[in-house]
PDB file of C-alpha atoms and ligand atoms in Angstrom:
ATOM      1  CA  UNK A 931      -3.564  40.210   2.548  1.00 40.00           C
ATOM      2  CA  UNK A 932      -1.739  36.963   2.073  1.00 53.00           C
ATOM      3  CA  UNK A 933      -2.912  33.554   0.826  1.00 70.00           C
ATOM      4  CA  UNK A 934      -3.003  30.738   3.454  1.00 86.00           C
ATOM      5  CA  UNK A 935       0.322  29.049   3.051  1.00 96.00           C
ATOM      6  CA  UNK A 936       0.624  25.137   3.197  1.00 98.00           C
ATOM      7  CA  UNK A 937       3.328  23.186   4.377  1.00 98.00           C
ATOM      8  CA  UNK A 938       4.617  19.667   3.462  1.00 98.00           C
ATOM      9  CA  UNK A 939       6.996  17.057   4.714  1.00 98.00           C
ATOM     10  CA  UNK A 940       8.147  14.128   2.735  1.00 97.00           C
ATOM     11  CA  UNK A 941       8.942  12.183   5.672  1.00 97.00           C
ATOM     12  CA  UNK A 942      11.675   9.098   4.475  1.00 92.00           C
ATOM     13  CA  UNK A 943      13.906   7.056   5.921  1.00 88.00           C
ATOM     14  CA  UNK A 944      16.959   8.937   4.878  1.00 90.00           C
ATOM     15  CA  UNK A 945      15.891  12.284   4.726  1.00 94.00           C
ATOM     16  CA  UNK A 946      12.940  14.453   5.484  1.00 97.00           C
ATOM     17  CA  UNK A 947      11.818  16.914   2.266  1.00 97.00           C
ATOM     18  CA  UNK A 948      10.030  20.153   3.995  1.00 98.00           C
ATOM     19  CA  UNK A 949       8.024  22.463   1.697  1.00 98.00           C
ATOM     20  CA  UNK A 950       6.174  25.435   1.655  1.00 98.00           C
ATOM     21  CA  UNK A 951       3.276  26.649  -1.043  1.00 97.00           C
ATOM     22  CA  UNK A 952       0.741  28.697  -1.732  1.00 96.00           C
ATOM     23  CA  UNK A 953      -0.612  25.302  -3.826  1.00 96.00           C
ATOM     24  CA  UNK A 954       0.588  21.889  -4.274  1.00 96.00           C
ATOM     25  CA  UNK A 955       2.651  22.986  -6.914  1.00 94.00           C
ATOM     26  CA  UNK A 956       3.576  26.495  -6.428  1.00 96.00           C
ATOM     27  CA  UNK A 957       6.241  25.784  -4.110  1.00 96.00           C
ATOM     28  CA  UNK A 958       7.678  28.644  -2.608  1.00 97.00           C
ATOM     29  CA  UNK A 959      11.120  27.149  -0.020  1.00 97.00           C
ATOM     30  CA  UNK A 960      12.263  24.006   0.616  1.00 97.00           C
ATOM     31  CA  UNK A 961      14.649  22.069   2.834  1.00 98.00           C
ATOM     32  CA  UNK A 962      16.365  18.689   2.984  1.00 97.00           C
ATOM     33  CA  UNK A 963      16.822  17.390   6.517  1.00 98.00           C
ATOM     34  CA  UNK A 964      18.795  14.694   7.034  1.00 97.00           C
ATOM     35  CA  UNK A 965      16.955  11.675   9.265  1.00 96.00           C
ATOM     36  CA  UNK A 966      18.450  10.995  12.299  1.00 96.00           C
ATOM     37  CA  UNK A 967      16.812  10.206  15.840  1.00 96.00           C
ATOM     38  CA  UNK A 968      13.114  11.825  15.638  1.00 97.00           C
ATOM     39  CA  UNK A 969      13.845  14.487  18.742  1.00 97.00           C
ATOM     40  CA  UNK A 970      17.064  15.627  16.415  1.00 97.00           C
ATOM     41  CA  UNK A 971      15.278  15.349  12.838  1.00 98.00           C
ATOM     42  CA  UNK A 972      12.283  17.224  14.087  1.00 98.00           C
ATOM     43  CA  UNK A 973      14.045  20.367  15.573  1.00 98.00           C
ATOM     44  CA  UNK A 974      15.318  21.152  12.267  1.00 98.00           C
ATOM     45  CA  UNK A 975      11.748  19.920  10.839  1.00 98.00           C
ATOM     46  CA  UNK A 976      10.052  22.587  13.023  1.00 98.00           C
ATOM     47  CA  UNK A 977      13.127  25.443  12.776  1.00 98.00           C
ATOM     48  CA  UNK A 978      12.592  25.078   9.229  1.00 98.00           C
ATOM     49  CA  UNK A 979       8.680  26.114   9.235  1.00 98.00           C
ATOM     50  CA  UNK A 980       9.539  28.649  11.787  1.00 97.00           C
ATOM     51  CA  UNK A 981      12.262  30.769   9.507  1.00 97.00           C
ATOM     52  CA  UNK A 982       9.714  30.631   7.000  1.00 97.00           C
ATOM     53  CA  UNK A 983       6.663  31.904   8.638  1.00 96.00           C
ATOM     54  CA  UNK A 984       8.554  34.559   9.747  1.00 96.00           C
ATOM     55  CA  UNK A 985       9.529  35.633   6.258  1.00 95.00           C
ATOM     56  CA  UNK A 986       6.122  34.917   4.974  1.00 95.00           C
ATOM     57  CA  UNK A 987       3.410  34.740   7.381  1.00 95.00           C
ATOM     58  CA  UNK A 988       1.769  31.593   9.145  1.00 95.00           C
ATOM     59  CA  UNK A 989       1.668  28.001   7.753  1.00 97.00           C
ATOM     60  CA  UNK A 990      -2.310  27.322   7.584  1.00 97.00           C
ATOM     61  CA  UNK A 991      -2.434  23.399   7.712  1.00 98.00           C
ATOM     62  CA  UNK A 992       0.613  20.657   7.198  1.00 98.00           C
ATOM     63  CA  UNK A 993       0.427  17.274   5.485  1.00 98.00           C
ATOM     64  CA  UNK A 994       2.971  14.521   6.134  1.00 98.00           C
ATOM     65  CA  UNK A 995       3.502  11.215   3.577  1.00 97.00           C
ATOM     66  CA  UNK A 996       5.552   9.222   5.801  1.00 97.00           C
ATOM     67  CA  UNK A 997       7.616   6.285   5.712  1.00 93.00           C
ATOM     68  CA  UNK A 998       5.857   3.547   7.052  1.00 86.00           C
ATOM     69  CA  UNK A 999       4.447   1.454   9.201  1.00 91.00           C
ATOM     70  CA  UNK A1000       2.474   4.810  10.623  1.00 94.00           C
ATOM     71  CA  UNK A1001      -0.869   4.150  12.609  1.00 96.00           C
ATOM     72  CA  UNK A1002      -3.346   5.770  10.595  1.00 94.00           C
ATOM     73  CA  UNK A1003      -6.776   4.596  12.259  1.00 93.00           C
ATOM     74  CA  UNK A1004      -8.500   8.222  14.027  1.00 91.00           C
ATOM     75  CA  UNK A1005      -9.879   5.845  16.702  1.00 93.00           C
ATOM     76  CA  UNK A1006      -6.444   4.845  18.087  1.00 95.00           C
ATOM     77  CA  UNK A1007      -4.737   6.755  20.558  1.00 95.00           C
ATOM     78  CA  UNK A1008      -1.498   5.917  18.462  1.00 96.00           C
ATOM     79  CA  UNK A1009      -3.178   7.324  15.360  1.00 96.00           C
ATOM     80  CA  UNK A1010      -0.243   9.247  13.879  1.00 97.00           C
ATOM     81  CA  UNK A1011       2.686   7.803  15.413  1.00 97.00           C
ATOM     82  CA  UNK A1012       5.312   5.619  13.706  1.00 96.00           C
ATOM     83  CA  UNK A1013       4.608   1.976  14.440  1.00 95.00           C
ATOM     84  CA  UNK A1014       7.549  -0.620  14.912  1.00 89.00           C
ATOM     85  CA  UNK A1015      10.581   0.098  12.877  1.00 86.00           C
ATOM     86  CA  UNK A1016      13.799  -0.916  12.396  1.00 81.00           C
ATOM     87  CA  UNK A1017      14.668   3.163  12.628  1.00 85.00           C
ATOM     88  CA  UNK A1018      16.592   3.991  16.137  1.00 88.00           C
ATOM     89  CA  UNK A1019      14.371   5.565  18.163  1.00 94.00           C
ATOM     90  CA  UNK A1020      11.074   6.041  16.133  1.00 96.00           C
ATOM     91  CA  UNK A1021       8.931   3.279  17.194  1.00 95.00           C
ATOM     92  CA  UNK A1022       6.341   4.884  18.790  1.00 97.00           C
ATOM     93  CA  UNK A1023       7.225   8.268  18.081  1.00 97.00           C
ATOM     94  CA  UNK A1024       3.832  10.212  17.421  1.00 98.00           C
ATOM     95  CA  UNK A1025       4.606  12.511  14.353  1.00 98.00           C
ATOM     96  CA  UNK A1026       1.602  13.799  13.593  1.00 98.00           C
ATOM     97  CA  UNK A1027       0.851  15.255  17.114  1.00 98.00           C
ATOM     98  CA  UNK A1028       4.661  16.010  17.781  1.00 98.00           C
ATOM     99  CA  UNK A1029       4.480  18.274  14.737  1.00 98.00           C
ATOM    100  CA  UNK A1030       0.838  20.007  15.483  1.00 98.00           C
ATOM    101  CA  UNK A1031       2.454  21.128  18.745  1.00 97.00           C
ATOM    102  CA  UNK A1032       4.929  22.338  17.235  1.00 97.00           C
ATOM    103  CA  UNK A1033       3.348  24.208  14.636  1.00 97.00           C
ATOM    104  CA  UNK A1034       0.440  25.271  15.996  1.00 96.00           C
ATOM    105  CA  UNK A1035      -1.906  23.997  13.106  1.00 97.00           C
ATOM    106  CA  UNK A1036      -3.694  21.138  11.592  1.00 97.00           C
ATOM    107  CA  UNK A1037      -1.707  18.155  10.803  1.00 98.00           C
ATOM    108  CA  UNK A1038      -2.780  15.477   8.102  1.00 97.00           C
ATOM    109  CA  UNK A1039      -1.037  12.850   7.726  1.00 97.00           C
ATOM    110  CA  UNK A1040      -0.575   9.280   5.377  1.00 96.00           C
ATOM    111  CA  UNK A1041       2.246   7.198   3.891  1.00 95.00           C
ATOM    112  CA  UNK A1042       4.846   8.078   1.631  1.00 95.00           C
ATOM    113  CA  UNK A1043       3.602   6.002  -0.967  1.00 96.00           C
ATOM    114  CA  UNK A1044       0.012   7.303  -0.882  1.00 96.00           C
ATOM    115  CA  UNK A1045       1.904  11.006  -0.898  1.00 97.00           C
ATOM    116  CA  UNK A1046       3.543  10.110  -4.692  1.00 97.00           C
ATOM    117  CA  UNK A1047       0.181   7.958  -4.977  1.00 97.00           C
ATOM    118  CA  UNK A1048      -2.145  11.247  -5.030  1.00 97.00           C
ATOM    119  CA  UNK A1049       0.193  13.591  -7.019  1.00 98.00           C
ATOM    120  CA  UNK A1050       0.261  11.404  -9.637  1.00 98.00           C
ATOM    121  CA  UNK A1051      -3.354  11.562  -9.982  1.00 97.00           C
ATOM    122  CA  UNK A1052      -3.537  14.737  -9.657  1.00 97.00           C
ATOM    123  CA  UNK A1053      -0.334  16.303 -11.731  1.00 97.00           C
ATOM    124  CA  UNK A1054       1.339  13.137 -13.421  1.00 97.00           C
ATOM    125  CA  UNK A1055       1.346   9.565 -14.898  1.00 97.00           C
ATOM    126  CA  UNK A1056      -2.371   9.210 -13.616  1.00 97.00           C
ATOM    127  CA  UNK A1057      -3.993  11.924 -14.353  1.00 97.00           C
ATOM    128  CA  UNK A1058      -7.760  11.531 -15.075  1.00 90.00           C
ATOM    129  CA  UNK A1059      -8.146   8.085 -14.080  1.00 96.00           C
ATOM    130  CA  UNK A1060     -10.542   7.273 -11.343  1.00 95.00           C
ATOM    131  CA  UNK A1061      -8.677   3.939  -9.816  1.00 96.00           C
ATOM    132  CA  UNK A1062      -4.935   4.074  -9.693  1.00 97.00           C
ATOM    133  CA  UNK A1063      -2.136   2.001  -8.503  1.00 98.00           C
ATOM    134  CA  UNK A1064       0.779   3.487  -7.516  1.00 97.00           C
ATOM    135  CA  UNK A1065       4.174   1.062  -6.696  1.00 98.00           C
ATOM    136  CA  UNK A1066       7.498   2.243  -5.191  1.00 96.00           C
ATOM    137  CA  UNK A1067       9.996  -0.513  -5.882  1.00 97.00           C
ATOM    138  CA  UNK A1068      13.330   0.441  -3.768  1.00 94.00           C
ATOM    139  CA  UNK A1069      14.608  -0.141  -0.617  1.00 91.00           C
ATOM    140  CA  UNK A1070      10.896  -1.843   0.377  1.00 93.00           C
ATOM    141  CA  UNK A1071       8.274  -2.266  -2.122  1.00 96.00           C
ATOM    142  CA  UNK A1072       5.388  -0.208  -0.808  1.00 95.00           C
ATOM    143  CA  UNK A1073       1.933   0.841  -2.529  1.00 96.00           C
ATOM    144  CA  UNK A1074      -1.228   2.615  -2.224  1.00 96.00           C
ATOM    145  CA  UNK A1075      -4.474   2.762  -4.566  1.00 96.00           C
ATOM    146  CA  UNK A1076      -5.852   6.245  -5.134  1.00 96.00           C
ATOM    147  CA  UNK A1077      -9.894   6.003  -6.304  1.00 95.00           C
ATOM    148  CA  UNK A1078     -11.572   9.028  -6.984  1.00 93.00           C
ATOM    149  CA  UNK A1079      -8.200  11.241  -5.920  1.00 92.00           C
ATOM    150  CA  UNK A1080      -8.331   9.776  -2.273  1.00 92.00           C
ATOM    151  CA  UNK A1081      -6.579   6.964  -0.825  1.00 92.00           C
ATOM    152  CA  UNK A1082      -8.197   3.661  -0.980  1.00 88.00           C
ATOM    153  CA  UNK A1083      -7.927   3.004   3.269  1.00 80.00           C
ATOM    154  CA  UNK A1084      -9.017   4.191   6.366  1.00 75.00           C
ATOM    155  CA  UNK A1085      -7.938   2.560   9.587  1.00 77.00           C
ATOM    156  CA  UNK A1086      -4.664   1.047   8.037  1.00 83.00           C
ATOM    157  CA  UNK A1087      -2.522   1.341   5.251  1.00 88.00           C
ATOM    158  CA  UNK A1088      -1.863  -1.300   2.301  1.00 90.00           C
ATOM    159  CA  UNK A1089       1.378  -3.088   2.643  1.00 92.00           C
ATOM    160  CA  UNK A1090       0.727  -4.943  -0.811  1.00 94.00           C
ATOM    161  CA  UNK A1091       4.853  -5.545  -1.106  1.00 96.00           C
ATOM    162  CA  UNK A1092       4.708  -8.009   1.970  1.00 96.00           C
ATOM    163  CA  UNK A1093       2.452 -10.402  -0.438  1.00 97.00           C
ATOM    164  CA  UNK A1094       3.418 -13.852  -1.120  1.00 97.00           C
ATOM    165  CA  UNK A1095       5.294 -14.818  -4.655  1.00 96.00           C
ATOM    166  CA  UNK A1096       5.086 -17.945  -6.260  1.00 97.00           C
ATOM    167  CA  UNK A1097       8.805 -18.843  -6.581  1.00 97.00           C
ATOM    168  CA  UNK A1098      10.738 -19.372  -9.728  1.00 96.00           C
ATOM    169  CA  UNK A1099      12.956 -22.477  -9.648  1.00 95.00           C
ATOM    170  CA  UNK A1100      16.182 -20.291 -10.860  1.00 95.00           C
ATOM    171  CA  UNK A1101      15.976 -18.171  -7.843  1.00 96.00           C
ATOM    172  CA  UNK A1102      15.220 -21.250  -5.334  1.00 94.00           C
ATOM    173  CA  UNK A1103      17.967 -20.942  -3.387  1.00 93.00           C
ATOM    174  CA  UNK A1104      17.740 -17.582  -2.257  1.00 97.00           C
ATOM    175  CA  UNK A1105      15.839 -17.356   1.341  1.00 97.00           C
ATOM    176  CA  UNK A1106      15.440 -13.519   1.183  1.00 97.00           C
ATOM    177  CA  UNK A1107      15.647 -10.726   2.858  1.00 96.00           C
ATOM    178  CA  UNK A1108      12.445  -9.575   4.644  1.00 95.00           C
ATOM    179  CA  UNK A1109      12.684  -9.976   8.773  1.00 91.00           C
ATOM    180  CA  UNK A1110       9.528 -11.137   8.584  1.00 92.00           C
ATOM    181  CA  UNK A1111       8.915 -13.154   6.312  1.00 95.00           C
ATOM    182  CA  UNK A1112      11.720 -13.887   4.224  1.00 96.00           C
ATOM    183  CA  UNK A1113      10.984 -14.274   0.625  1.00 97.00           C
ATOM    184  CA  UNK A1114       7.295 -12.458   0.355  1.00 97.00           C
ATOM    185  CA  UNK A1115       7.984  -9.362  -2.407  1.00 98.00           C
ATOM    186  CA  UNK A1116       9.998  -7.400  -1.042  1.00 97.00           C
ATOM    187  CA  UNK A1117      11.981  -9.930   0.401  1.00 97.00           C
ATOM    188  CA  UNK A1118      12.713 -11.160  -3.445  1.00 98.00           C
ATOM    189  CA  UNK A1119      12.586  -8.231  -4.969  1.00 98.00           C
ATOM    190  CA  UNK A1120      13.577  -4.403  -3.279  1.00 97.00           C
ATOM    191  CA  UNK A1121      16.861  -3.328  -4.156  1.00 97.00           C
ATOM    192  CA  UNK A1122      18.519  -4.968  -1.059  1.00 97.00           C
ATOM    193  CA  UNK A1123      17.266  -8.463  -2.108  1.00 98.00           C
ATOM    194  CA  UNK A1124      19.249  -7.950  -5.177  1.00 98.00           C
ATOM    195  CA  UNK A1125      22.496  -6.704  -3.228  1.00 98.00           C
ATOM    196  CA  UNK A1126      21.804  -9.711  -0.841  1.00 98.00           C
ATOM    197  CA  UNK A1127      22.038 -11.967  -3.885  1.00 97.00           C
ATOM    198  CA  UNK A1128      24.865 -10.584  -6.069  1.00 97.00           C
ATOM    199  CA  UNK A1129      26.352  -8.453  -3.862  1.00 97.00           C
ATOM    200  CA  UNK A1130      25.797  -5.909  -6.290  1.00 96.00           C
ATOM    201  CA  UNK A1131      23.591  -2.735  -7.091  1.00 96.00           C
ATOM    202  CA  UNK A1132      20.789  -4.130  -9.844  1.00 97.00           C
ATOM    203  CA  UNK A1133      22.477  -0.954 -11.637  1.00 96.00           C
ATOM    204  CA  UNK A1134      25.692  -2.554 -11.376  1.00 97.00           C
ATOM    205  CA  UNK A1135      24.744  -6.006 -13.203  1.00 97.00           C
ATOM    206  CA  UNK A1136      24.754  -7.058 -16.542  1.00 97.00           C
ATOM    207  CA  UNK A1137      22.329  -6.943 -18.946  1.00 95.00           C
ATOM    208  CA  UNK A1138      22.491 -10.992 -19.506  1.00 96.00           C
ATOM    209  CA  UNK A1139      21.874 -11.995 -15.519  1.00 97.00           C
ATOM    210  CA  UNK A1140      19.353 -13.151 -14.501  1.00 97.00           C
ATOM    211  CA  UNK A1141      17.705 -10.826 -12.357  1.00 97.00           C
ATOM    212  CA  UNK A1142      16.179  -8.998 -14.282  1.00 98.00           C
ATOM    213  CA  UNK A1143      13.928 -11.593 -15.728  1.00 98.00           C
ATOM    214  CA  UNK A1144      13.793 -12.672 -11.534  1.00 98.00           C
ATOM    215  CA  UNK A1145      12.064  -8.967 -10.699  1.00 98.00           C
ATOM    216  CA  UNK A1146      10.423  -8.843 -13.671  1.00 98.00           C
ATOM    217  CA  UNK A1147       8.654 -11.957 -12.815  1.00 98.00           C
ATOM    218  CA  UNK A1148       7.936 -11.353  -9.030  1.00 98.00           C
ATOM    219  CA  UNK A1149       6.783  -7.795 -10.061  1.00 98.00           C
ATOM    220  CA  UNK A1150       4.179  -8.593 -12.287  1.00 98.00           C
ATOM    221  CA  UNK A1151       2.967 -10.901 -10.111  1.00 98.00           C
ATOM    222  CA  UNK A1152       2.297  -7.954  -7.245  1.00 98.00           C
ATOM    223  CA  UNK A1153       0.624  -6.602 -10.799  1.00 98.00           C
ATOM    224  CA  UNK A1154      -1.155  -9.290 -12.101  1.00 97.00           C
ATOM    225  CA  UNK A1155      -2.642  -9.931  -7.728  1.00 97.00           C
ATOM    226  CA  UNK A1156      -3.406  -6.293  -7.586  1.00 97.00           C
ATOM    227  CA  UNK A1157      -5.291  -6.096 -10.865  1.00 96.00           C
ATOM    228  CA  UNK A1158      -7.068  -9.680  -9.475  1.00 95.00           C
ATOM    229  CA  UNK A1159      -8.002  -7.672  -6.179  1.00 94.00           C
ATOM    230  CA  UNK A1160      -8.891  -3.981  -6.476  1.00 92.00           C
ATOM    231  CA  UNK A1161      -8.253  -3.210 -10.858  1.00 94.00           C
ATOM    232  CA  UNK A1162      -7.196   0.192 -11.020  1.00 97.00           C
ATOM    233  CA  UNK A1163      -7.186   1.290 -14.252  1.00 97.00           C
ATOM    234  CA  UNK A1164      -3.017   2.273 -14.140  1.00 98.00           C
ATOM    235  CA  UNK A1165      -0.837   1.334 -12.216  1.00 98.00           C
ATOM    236  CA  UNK A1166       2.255   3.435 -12.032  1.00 98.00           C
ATOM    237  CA  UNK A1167       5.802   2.241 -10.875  1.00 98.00           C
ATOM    238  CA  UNK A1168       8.215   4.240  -9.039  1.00 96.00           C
ATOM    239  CA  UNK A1169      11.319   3.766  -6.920  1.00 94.00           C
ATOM    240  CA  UNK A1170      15.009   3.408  -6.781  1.00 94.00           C
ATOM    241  CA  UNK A1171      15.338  -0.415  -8.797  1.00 97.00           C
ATOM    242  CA  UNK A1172      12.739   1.364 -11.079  1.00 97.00           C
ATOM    243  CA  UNK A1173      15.296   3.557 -12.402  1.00 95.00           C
ATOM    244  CA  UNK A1174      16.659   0.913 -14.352  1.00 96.00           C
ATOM    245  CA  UNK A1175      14.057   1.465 -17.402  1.00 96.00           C
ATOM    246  CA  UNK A1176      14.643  -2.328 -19.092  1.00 96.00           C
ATOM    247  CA  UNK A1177      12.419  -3.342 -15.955  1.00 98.00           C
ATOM    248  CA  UNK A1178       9.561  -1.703 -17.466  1.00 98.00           C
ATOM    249  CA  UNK A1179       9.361  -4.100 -21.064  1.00 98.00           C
ATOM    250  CA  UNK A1180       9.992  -6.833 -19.048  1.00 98.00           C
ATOM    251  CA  UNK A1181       7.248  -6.469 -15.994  1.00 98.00           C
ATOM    252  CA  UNK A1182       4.524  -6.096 -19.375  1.00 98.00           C
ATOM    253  CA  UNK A1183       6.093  -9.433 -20.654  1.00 98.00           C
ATOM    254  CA  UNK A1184       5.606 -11.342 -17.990  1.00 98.00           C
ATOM    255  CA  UNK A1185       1.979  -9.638 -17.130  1.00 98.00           C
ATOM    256  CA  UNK A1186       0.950 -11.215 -19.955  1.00 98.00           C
ATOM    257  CA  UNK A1187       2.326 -14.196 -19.814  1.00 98.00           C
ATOM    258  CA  UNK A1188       0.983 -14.930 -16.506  1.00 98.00           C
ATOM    259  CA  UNK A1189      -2.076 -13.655 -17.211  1.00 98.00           C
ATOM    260  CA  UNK A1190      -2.374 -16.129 -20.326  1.00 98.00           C
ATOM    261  CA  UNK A1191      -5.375 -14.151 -21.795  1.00 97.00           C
ATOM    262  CA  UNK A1192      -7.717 -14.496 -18.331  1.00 97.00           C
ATOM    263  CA  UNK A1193      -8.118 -10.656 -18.138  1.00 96.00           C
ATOM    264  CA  UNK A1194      -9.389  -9.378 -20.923  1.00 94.00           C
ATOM    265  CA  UNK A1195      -7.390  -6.145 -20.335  1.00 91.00           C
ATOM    266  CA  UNK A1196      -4.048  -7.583 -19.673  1.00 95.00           C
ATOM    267  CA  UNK A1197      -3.981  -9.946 -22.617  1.00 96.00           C
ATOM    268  CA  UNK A1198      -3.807  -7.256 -25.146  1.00 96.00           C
ATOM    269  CA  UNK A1199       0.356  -5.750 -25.599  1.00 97.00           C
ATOM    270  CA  UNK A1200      -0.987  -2.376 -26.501  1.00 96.00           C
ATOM    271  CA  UNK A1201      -3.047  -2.188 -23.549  1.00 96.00           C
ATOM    272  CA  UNK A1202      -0.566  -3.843 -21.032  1.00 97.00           C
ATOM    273  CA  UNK A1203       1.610  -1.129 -22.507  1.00 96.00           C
ATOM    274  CA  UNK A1204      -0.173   2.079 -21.138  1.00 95.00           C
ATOM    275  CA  UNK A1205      -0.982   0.042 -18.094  1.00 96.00           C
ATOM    276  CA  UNK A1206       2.286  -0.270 -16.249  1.00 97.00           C
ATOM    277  CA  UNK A1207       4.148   2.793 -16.886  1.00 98.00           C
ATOM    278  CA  UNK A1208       7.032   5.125 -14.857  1.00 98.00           C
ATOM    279  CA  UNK A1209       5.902   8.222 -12.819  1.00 97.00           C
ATOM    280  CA  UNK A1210       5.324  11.445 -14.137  1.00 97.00           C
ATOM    281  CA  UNK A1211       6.954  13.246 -11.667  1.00 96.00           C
ATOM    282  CA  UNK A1212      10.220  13.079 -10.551  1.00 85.00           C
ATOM    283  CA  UNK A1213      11.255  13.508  -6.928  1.00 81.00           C
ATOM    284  CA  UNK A1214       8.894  16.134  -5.878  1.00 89.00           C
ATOM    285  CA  UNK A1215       5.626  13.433  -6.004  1.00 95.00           C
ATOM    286  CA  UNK A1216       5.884  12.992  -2.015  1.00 96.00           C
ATOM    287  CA  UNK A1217       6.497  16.640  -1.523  1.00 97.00           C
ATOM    288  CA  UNK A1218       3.395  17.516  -4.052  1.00 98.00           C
ATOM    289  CA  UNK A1219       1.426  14.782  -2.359  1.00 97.00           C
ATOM    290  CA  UNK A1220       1.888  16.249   1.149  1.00 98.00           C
ATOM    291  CA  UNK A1221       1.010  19.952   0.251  1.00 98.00           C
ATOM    292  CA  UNK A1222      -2.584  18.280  -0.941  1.00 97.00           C
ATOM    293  CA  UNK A1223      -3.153  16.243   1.871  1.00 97.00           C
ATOM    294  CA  UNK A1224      -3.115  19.576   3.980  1.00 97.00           C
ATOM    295  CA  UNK A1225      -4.656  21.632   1.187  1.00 96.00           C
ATOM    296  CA  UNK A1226      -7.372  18.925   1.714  1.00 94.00           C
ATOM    297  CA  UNK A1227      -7.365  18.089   5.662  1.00 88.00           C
ATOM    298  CA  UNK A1228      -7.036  14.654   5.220  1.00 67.00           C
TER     299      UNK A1228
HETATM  300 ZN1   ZN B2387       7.695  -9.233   4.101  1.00 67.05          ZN
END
């Protein structure tokens, strides 16, 4: 007789990451799917699943860390769907439900963020720790905190990169780039708020600009808010401008000079050091993540 098997989708913007395991991390097939319109993206989703039960038997539950904004309160009649988005055609589009049809099976279902979020707790930089922080710093700046190996919410999602930064008078001039609301976080400081100032990739700059003391700055303040607010006791930072591992030196630096020795915790270098660190795992977090959440029906 075989195990149940679990099934995963790391739901993104660009492309959807479909797995299948016995556990979390005893992945058995995968599949990168391109994201186009949702009716497209999802007929490969589901034809995917469907070529693999039939080699290996039925997928028991699914779990889905989507990109955001996703309705996540069990009292809406939304609950599941994608809520407004720039993304052609997905506003509205109920992917949790779309995907039970389809499958036949229990869907669970959370962001992205809290995906990477919980298998980082469970299998990488956070391992042990019973309040965690977990940052993606890319195209958006999303985040979720993890306490006690569940997600800190219930009837919405954080959306701690949309948070207000106190400006720095070097980077004044520069309105940016969130529709919303301009120059909160992730409006000063996602990867496209650095191509919207320099034209460049922050990969592509030099190591004397500016920016990187401009990020560094804005970042530990999401850092130094989110320790003010909820302290986890990590908080781990992720993401496509996080690649760029000078960021990581600098974000401490500037934690404790803004801090300036209120926190105990954060006025310490050695501690500020093992406090805001890189992942653990690399690009399989939100897969990992989403094989838990249906290991775990949540
Ligand atoms: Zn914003």
């Amino acid at each position: 007789m075989s195990e149940a098997l679990l099934g995963g989708i790391e739901a993104g913007g660009t492309k959807f990451v479909c797995g299948v395991g016995r556990s979390p991390t005893e992945i058995l097939r995968t599949r990168t799917i391109p994201t186009r319109g949702p009716d497209e993206t999802l007929a490969e989703v589901l034809a995917f699943f469907a070529d693999v039960s039939a080699q290996l038997g039925p997928i028991s539950a699914l779990g889905v860390a989507s990109f955001g904004p996703v309705d996540l309160d069990p009292r809406s009649p939304a609950f599941g769907a994608i809520k407004t988005t720039p993304k052609a055609g997905w506003t509205g589009f109920n992917l949790k439900n779309t995907l039970a049809e389809g499958l036949g099976c229990p869907v669970a279902i959370d962001t992205d963020v809290t995906g990477s979020g919980l298998a980082e707790w469970a299998y990488g930089a956070g391992q042990g720790l019973d309040r965690l922080a977990y940052l993606t710093v890319g195209t958006g700046i999303g985040g979720a905190l993890i306490a006690d190996g569940r997600p800190l919410h219930r009837y919405s999602h954080p959306e701690m990169g949309h948070v207000s930064a106190r400006r720095r008078a070097d980077d004044i001039g520069f309105a940016g780039v969130c529709p919303f609301h301009g120059d909160c976080l992730e409006g000063l400081a996602s990867g496209p708020a650095v191509v919207a100032r320099y034209g460049k990739k922050l990969s592509e700059m030099p190591s004397d600009s500016p920016i990187w003391m401009i990020l560094a700055d804005y970042l530990a303040q999401l850092c130094l808010s989110i320790m003010l607010i909820a302290p986890p006791a990590r908080i781990i930072i992720g993401g496509g401008v996080m690649s760029n591992p000078q960021l990581y030196p600098l974000i401490r630096q500037e934690i404790l000079r803004q801090n300036n020795g209120y926190l105990d915790l954060l006025s310490d270098p050695a501690v500020v050091e093992a406090f805001v660190v890189p992942p653990g795992l690399k690009d399989e977090a939100g897969l990992i993540g989403a094989l838990m959440m249906a290991r775990d029906g949540r």
